[in-house]
Amino acid sequence: MKMATLSRPYEKLGGLESTGGSAAPSPIARTRGWLAAWLPAIPLLLLVATCLIAPVVMLVWQSVTGMGETGLSLDLWFRVLGQHANQDAILTSLVLAAACATVTLVLGAPLAWMISRMLRGKRAFWLGLLNVSANFGGIGLAFAYMATIGTVGMLTLIVQGLGIGFEAPREGSMPALLMAYEYTNVPLFVLLTIPAMSILRDDWWEAAQVSSATRLVFWRRIGVPILSPFLLAGWLLIFTWTLGIYGIAYGLAGQSGATAVHLITLQIGSALQSDVLLGPGRAAILAVVLMLFASTSLVLYRLLLRRATRWL
Amino acid sequence: MAVEAGSSAVTKSRAAASVRSSDRKSVGRVGRAVFFGFALFYFCVPMAAVLIYSFATRWTANVLPDGYTLDWWRATLADPRIQSAFFTSISLASLTAILDIAVVVPAAYWSRVRNARIRPVVEVAAAVPFALPYVVIAFGLMQFSGVVAPQFQGTFPLLVAGHSAIAFPFVYWAVDGAMAAAGIERLTETAEACGASPYQALMRVVLPNISAGLVTGGLLSFAASFGEFAMAQIIGRSLDTVPLWSAEMIRSYTDTAGSYNRLAVVTLLTFAVLFVLSALVVYWNRGQTVRLLPGAGASDQGGRQ
């Protein structure tokens, strides 16, 4: 907002140049004015238009025209969404993302709070560690998971070595994916929400104590209501990102072959590589479905944050 | 008398309360220690497992490997295919970072000093890779390039363009934040009052003042491209980047040729690259406050700081 007012004097530079006081600018002058206003941004806008906007529009278009074969119809949608495997994938993805985001919230919120109240050196150590973990993802993380609690992973061998009958969850199963995802989700969540933790001022806890409030009452009446929009926003972000995770799932699901869980992202990948039935059409529909989920939750995220920052 | 009795009652109850709260405090302290111990364990053990794996001879039956060797490291570092995968990934990531800085800086600069209408357009665009999974963008790009420019399909330039498109928000947020912090509107006015052209003002006044943002943005986009797997797999299948090599290894099922041990080495190397990058980002931004959740009116927050 501040920026807009600052740059207003320049905003109509092109216009001023071209009108020169008269009412009707010539088309050439108008083009020149437009160029003066937009030229430096054109390379970026071109990149964005060709590599982000056009592909997304193209997918939506292909999904409602049956990959350009049927004309405008939802026929492909019905065929793809009617397949059991696809319904299964959509449901599993949503459940996994919601479960992951919830576990992240439960573990991450107290962690973020405690780290935000640490002394400087200790906090730097934890932030460093979280930064490192947040960077660990994709195939590397899938492999690290296998080496840790896979069928012959380190922890599995240790626990079995202690004489406990322990069966590691299959690599491509839900619990395995959840554990592997949390490795990056929790740090991401903490790093995202730590700044919000400073909103809760220490004097408020003192003020609450003076009014003889217990810690529980403080959290229920003051802490949680103030922080909850930020925490929920974090939940939504993790939910959105978890829906779209591909690398970790690809690495882990490969270990379990056909018994691995069905996820939207995995289905898109495999539909591209080998699908005799619907091929790219199936991938397009699933991609648009994923797009709808992601954009809905991003809109909710924006609304939540607008609400949250109103009190700052 | 009455006052005294009252005050002693207060002290007594206060003492009782402090005993209770110190009890609760020590319980809290133990709980906290257990919680952080668990977190430390959770974050460190997988890395330790990969590290041990990279030195292990055979590790399928006992708690610790049967023996240790440096062979995997030697073989992996000497493997021409891995060398070329690293070369491809590093050049891909460098070109991505360079292209992103080259297109983002002029746009961000112009939106601040001349045309404020650029900002909302760029911010909406920046939300796209932030929200949409890379798999979706990659698949769309594959379909789109198949129609518009089939000769580019599966090529290195297309992957550079795709990675630049998904990594540009990192550069934009870093550069725009640095511009806000440096107050480049005023710097530009001053430069122009002294007779500098917009180009001179950008090169000689603005860029030196936003170097931290440039470095941060460049490092972040480099990291995003270096570790990116989904798009590389979908639109660059003929290429051999580090994540693509790792994916092939992890899917090789059997551990006969020591492929998992070599994968452990490559995982550690990849990890080291990303770690150094993030350490550099932290180093370049030391002393600066982190902004609230991304997209939370980054410009407003930046202006306020």
mmCIF file with all atom_site columns, N, CA and C in Angstrom, chain A residues 152-185:
data_model
loop_
_atom_site.group_PDB
_atom_site.id
_atom_site.type_symbol
_atom_site.label_atom_id
_atom_site.label_alt_id
_atom_site.label_comp_id
_atom_site.label_asym_id
_atom_site.label_entity_id
_atom_site.label_seq_id
_atom_site.pdbx_PDB_ins_code
_atom_site.Cartn_x
_atom_site.Cartn_y
_atom_site.Cartn_z
_atom_site.occupancy
_atom_site.B_iso_or_equiv
_atom_site.pdbx_formal_charge
_atom_site.auth_seq_id
_atom_site.auth_comp_id
_atom_site.auth_asym_id
_atom_site.auth_atom_id
_atom_site.pdbx_PDB_model_num
ATOM 1   N N  . VAL A 1 152 ? 15.075 -53.203 6.495  1.00 0.00 ? 152 VAL A N  1
ATOM 2   C CA . VAL A 1 152 ? 16.390 -53.484 7.081  1.00 0.00 ? 152 VAL A CA 1
ATOM 3   C C  . VAL A 1 152 ? 17.044 -52.188 7.557  1.00 0.00 ? 152 VAL A C  1
ATOM 4   N N  . GLY A 1 153 ? 16.212 -51.229 7.981  1.00 0.00 ? 153 GLY A N  1
ATOM 5   C CA . GLY A 1 153 ? 16.750 -49.955 8.437  1.00 0.00 ? 153 GLY A CA 1
ATOM 6   C C  . GLY A 1 153 ? 17.436 -50.071 9.777  1.00 0.00 ? 153 GLY A C  1
ATOM 7   N N  . MET A 1 154 ? 18.164 -49.038 10.132 1.00 0.00 ? 154 MET A N  1
ATOM 8   C CA . MET A 1 154 ? 18.960 -49.062 11.346 1.00 0.00 ? 154 MET A CA 1
ATOM 9   C C  . MET A 1 154 ? 18.105 -49.261 12.597 1.00 0.00 ? 154 MET A C  1
ATOM 10  N N  . LEU A 1 155 ? 17.062 -48.441 12.735 1.00 0.00 ? 155 LEU A N  1
ATOM 11  C CA . LEU A 1 155 ? 16.216 -48.546 13.936 1.00 0.00 ? 155 LEU A CA 1
ATOM 12  C C  . LEU A 1 155 ? 15.528 -49.894 13.997 1.00 0.00 ? 155 LEU A C  1
ATOM 13  N N  . THR A 1 156 ? 15.052 -50.356 12.835 1.00 0.00 ? 156 THR A N  1
ATOM 14  C CA . THR A 1 156 ? 14.390 -51.657 12.792 1.00 0.00 ? 156 THR A CA 1
ATOM 15  C C  . THR A 1 156 ? 15.328 -52.741 13.308 1.00 0.00 ? 156 THR A C  1
ATOM 16  N N  . LEU A 1 157 ? 16.585 -52.707 12.826 1.00 0.00 ? 157 LEU A N  1
ATOM 17  C CA . LEU A 1 157 ? 17.553 -53.720 13.236 1.00 0.00 ? 157 LEU A CA 1
ATOM 18  C C  . LEU A 1 157 ? 17.865 -53.608 14.719 1.00 0.00 ? 157 LEU A C  1
ATOM 19  N N  . ILE A 1 158 ? 17.959 -52.360 15.214 1.00 0.00 ? 158 ILE A N  1
ATOM 20  C CA . ILE A 1 158 ? 18.259 -52.183 16.642 1.00 0.00 ? 158 ILE A CA 1
ATOM 21  C C  . ILE A 1 158 ? 17.134 -52.757 17.498 1.00 0.00 ? 158 ILE A C  1
ATOM 22  N N  . VAL A 1 159 ? 15.900 -52.378 17.137 1.00 0.00 ? 159 VAL A N  1
ATOM 23  C CA . VAL A 1 159 ? 14.765 -52.849 17.933 1.00 0.00 ? 159 VAL A CA 1
ATOM 24  C C  . VAL A 1 159 ? 14.675 -54.371 17.879 1.00 0.00 ? 159 VAL A C  1
ATOM 25  N N  . GLN A 1 160 ? 14.868 -54.925 16.674 1.00 0.00 ? 160 GLN A N  1
ATOM 26  C CA . GLN A 1 160 ? 14.823 -56.387 16.561 1.00 0.00 ? 160 GLN A CA 1
ATOM 27  C C  . GLN A 1 160 ? 15.988 -57.022 17.315 1.00 0.00 ? 160 GLN A C  1
ATOM 28  N N  . GLY A 1 161 ? 17.129 -56.317 17.311 1.00 0.00 ? 161 GLY A N  1
ATOM 29  C CA . GLY A 1 161 ? 18.296 -56.815 18.029 1.00 0.00 ? 161 GLY A CA 1
ATOM 30  C C  . GLY A 1 161 ? 18.037 -56.886 19.528 1.00 0.00 ? 161 GLY A C  1
ATOM 31  N N  . LEU A 1 162 ? 17.156 -56.024 20.028 1.00 0.00 ? 162 LEU A N  1
ATOM 32  C CA . LEU A 1 162 ? 16.790 -56.059 21.441 1.00 0.00 ? 162 LEU A CA 1
ATOM 33  C C  . LEU A 1 162 ? 15.841 -57.201 21.741 1.00 0.00 ? 162 LEU A C  1
ATOM 34  N N  . GLY A 1 163 ? 15.479 -57.935 20.715 1.00 0.00 ? 163 GLY A N  1
ATOM 35  C CA . GLY A 1 163 ? 14.621 -59.084 20.924 1.00 0.00 ? 163 GLY A CA 1
ATOM 36  C C  . GLY A 1 163 ? 13.140 -58.766 20.892 1.00 0.00 ? 163 GLY A C  1
ATOM 37  N N  . ILE A 1 164 ? 12.798 -57.589 20.377 1.00 0.00 ? 164 ILE A N  1
ATOM 38  C CA . ILE A 1 164 ? 11.384 -57.223 20.293 1.00 0.00 ? 164 ILE A CA 1
ATOM 39  C C  . ILE A 1 164 ? 10.879 -57.567 18.896 1.00 0.00 ? 164 ILE A C  1
ATOM 40  N N  . GLY A 1 165 ? 9.794  -58.277 18.831 1.00 0.00 ? 165 GLY A N  1
ATOM 41  C CA . GLY A 1 165 ? 9.224  -58.596 17.531 1.00 0.00 ? 165 GLY A CA 1
ATOM 42  C C  . GLY A 1 165 ? 8.625  -57.349 16.916 1.00 0.00 ? 165 GLY A C  1
ATOM 43  N N  . PHE A 1 166 ? 9.347  -56.748 16.011 1.00 0.00 ? 166 PHE A N  1
ATOM 44  C CA . PHE A 1 166 ? 8.908  -55.471 15.477 1.00 0.00 ? 166 PHE A CA 1
ATOM 45  C C  . PHE A 1 166 ? 8.847  -55.565 13.959 1.00 0.00 ? 166 PHE A C  1
ATOM 46  N N  . GLU A 1 167 ? 7.719  -55.202 13.436 1.00 0.00 ? 167 GLU A N  1
ATOM 47  C CA . GLU A 1 167 ? 7.547  -55.240 11.986 1.00 0.00 ? 167 GLU A CA 1
ATOM 48  C C  . GLU A 1 167 ? 7.465  -53.800 11.495 1.00 0.00 ? 167 GLU A C  1
ATOM 49  N N  . ALA A 1 168 ? 8.449  -53.366 10.715 1.00 0.00 ? 168 ALA A N  1
ATOM 50  C CA . ALA A 1 168 ? 8.408  -51.989 10.198 1.00 0.00 ? 168 ALA A CA 1
ATOM 51  C C  . ALA A 1 168 ? 7.245  -51.855 9.222  1.00 0.00 ? 168 ALA A C  1
ATOM 52  N N  . PRO A 1 169 ? 6.566  -50.702 9.214  1.00 0.00 ? 169 PRO A N  1
ATOM 53  C CA . PRO A 1 169 ? 5.493  -50.517 8.228  1.00 0.00 ? 169 PRO A CA 1
ATOM 54  C C  . PRO A 1 169 ? 6.084  -50.569 6.818  1.00 0.00 ? 169 PRO A C  1
ATOM 55  N N  . ARG A 1 170 ? 5.336  -51.153 5.903  1.00 0.00 ? 170 ARG A N  1
ATOM 56  C CA . ARG A 1 170 ? 5.832  -51.227 4.529  1.00 0.00 ? 170 ARG A CA 1
ATOM 57  C C  . ARG A 1 170 ? 6.151  -49.828 4.022  1.00 0.00 ? 170 ARG A C  1
ATOM 58  N N  . GLU A 1 171 ? 7.198  -49.708 3.176  1.00 0.00 ? 171 GLU A N  1
ATOM 59  C CA . GLU A 1 171 ? 7.658  -48.389 2.766  1.00 0.00 ? 171 GLU A CA 1
ATOM 60  C C  . GLU A 1 171 ? 6.572  -47.576 2.048  1.00 0.00 ? 171 GLU A C  1
ATOM 61  N N  . GLY A 1 172 ? 5.748  -48.239 1.284  1.00 0.00 ? 172 GLY A N  1
ATOM 62  C CA . GLY A 1 172 ? 4.757  -47.492 0.515  1.00 0.00 ? 172 GLY A CA 1
ATOM 63  C C  . GLY A 1 172 ? 3.422  -47.349 1.228  1.00 0.00 ? 172 GLY A C  1
ATOM 64  N N  . SER A 1 173 ? 3.373  -47.649 2.530  1.00 0.00 ? 173 SER A N  1
ATOM 65  C CA . SER A 1 173 ? 2.093  -47.579 3.221  1.00 0.00 ? 173 SER A CA 1
ATOM 66  C C  . SER A 1 173 ? 1.874  -46.192 3.822  1.00 0.00 ? 173 SER A C  1
ATOM 67  N N  . MET A 1 174 ? 0.640  -45.930 4.241  1.00 0.00 ? 174 MET A N  1
ATOM 68  C CA . MET A 1 174 ? 0.286  -44.622 4.796  1.00 0.00 ? 174 MET A CA 1
ATOM 69  C C  . MET A 1 174 ? 1.151  -44.208 5.983  1.00 0.00 ? 174 MET A C  1
ATOM 70  N N  . PRO A 1 175 ? 1.286  -45.079 7.017  1.00 0.00 ? 175 PRO A N  1
ATOM 71  C CA . PRO A 1 175 ? 2.080  -44.648 8.176  1.00 0.00 ? 175 PRO A CA 1
ATOM 72  C C  . PRO A 1 175 ? 3.513  -44.313 7.793  1.00 0.00 ? 175 PRO A C  1
ATOM 73  N N  . ALA A 1 176 ? 4.073  -45.087 6.854  1.00 0.00 ? 176 ALA A N  1
ATOM 74  C CA . ALA A 1 176 ? 5.448  -44.833 6.440  1.00 0.00 ? 176 ALA A CA 1
ATOM 75  C C  . ALA A 1 176 ? 5.549  -43.464 5.759  1.00 0.00 ? 176 ALA A C  1
ATOM 76  N N  . LEU A 1 177 ? 4.612  -43.195 4.838  1.00 0.00 ? 177 LEU A N  1
ATOM 77  C CA . LEU A 1 177 ? 4.634  -41.906 4.153  1.00 0.00 ? 177 LEU A CA 1
ATOM 78  C C  . LEU A 1 177 ? 4.461  -40.778 5.156  1.00 0.00 ? 177 LEU A C  1
ATOM 79  N N  . LEU A 1 178 ? 3.554  -40.988 6.107  1.00 0.00 ? 178 LEU A N  1
ATOM 80  C CA . LEU A 1 178 ? 3.300  -39.944 7.102  1.00 0.00 ? 178 LEU A CA 1
ATOM 81  C C  . LEU A 1 178 ? 4.567  -39.626 7.886  1.00 0.00 ? 178 LEU A C  1
ATOM 82  N N  . MET A 1 179 ? 5.249  -40.679 8.342  1.00 0.00 ? 179 MET A N  1
ATOM 83  C CA . MET A 1 179 ? 6.470  -40.444 9.121  1.00 0.00 ? 179 MET A CA 1
ATOM 84  C C  . MET A 1 179 ? 7.520  -39.729 8.288  1.00 0.00 ? 179 MET A C  1
ATOM 85  N N  . ALA A 1 180 ? 7.657  -40.159 7.031  1.00 0.00 ? 180 ALA A N  1
ATOM 86  C CA . ALA A 1 180 ? 8.678  -39.549 6.182  1.00 0.00 ? 180 ALA A CA 1
ATOM 87  C C  . ALA A 1 180 ? 8.323  -38.083 5.900  1.00 0.00 ? 180 ALA A C  1
ATOM 88  N N  . TYR A 1 181 ? 7.045  -37.805 5.614  1.00 0.00 ? 181 TYR A N  1
ATOM 89  C CA . TYR A 1 181 ? 6.629  -36.424 5.320  1.00 0.00 ? 181 TYR A CA 1
ATOM 90  C C  . TYR A 1 181 ? 6.867  -35.511 6.514  1.00 0.00 ? 181 TYR A C  1
ATOM 91  N N  . GLU A 1 182 ? 6.600  -36.041 7.720  1.00 0.00 ? 182 GLU A N  1
ATOM 92  C CA . GLU A 1 182 ? 6.730  -35.186 8.903  1.00 0.00 ? 182 GLU A CA 1
ATOM 93  C C  . GLU A 1 182 ? 8.144  -34.657 9.060  1.00 0.00 ? 182 GLU A C  1
ATOM 94  N N  . TYR A 1 183 ? 9.089  -35.408 8.514  1.00 0.00 ? 183 TYR A N  1
ATOM 95  C CA . TYR A 1 183 ? 10.483 -35.002 8.676  1.00 0.00 ? 183 TYR A CA 1
ATOM 96  C C  . TYR A 1 183 ? 10.728 -33.608 8.106  1.00 0.00 ? 183 TYR A C  1
ATOM 97  N N  . THR A 1 184 ? 10.080 -33.264 7.009  1.00 0.00 ? 184 THR A N  1
ATOM 98  C CA . THR A 1 184 ? 10.236 -31.903 6.487  1.00 0.00 ? 184 THR A CA 1
ATOM 99  C C  . THR A 1 184 ? 9.071  -31.006 6.885  1.00 0.00 ? 184 THR A C  1
ATOM 100 N N  . ASN A 1 185 ? 7.888  -31.584 7.101  1.00 0.00 ? 185 ASN A N  1
ATOM 101 C CA . ASN A 1 185 ? 6.726  -30.753 7.404  1.00 0.00 ? 185 ASN A CA 1
ATOM 102 C C  . ASN A 1 185 ? 6.847  -30.036 8.738  1.00 0.00 ? 185 ASN A C  1
#
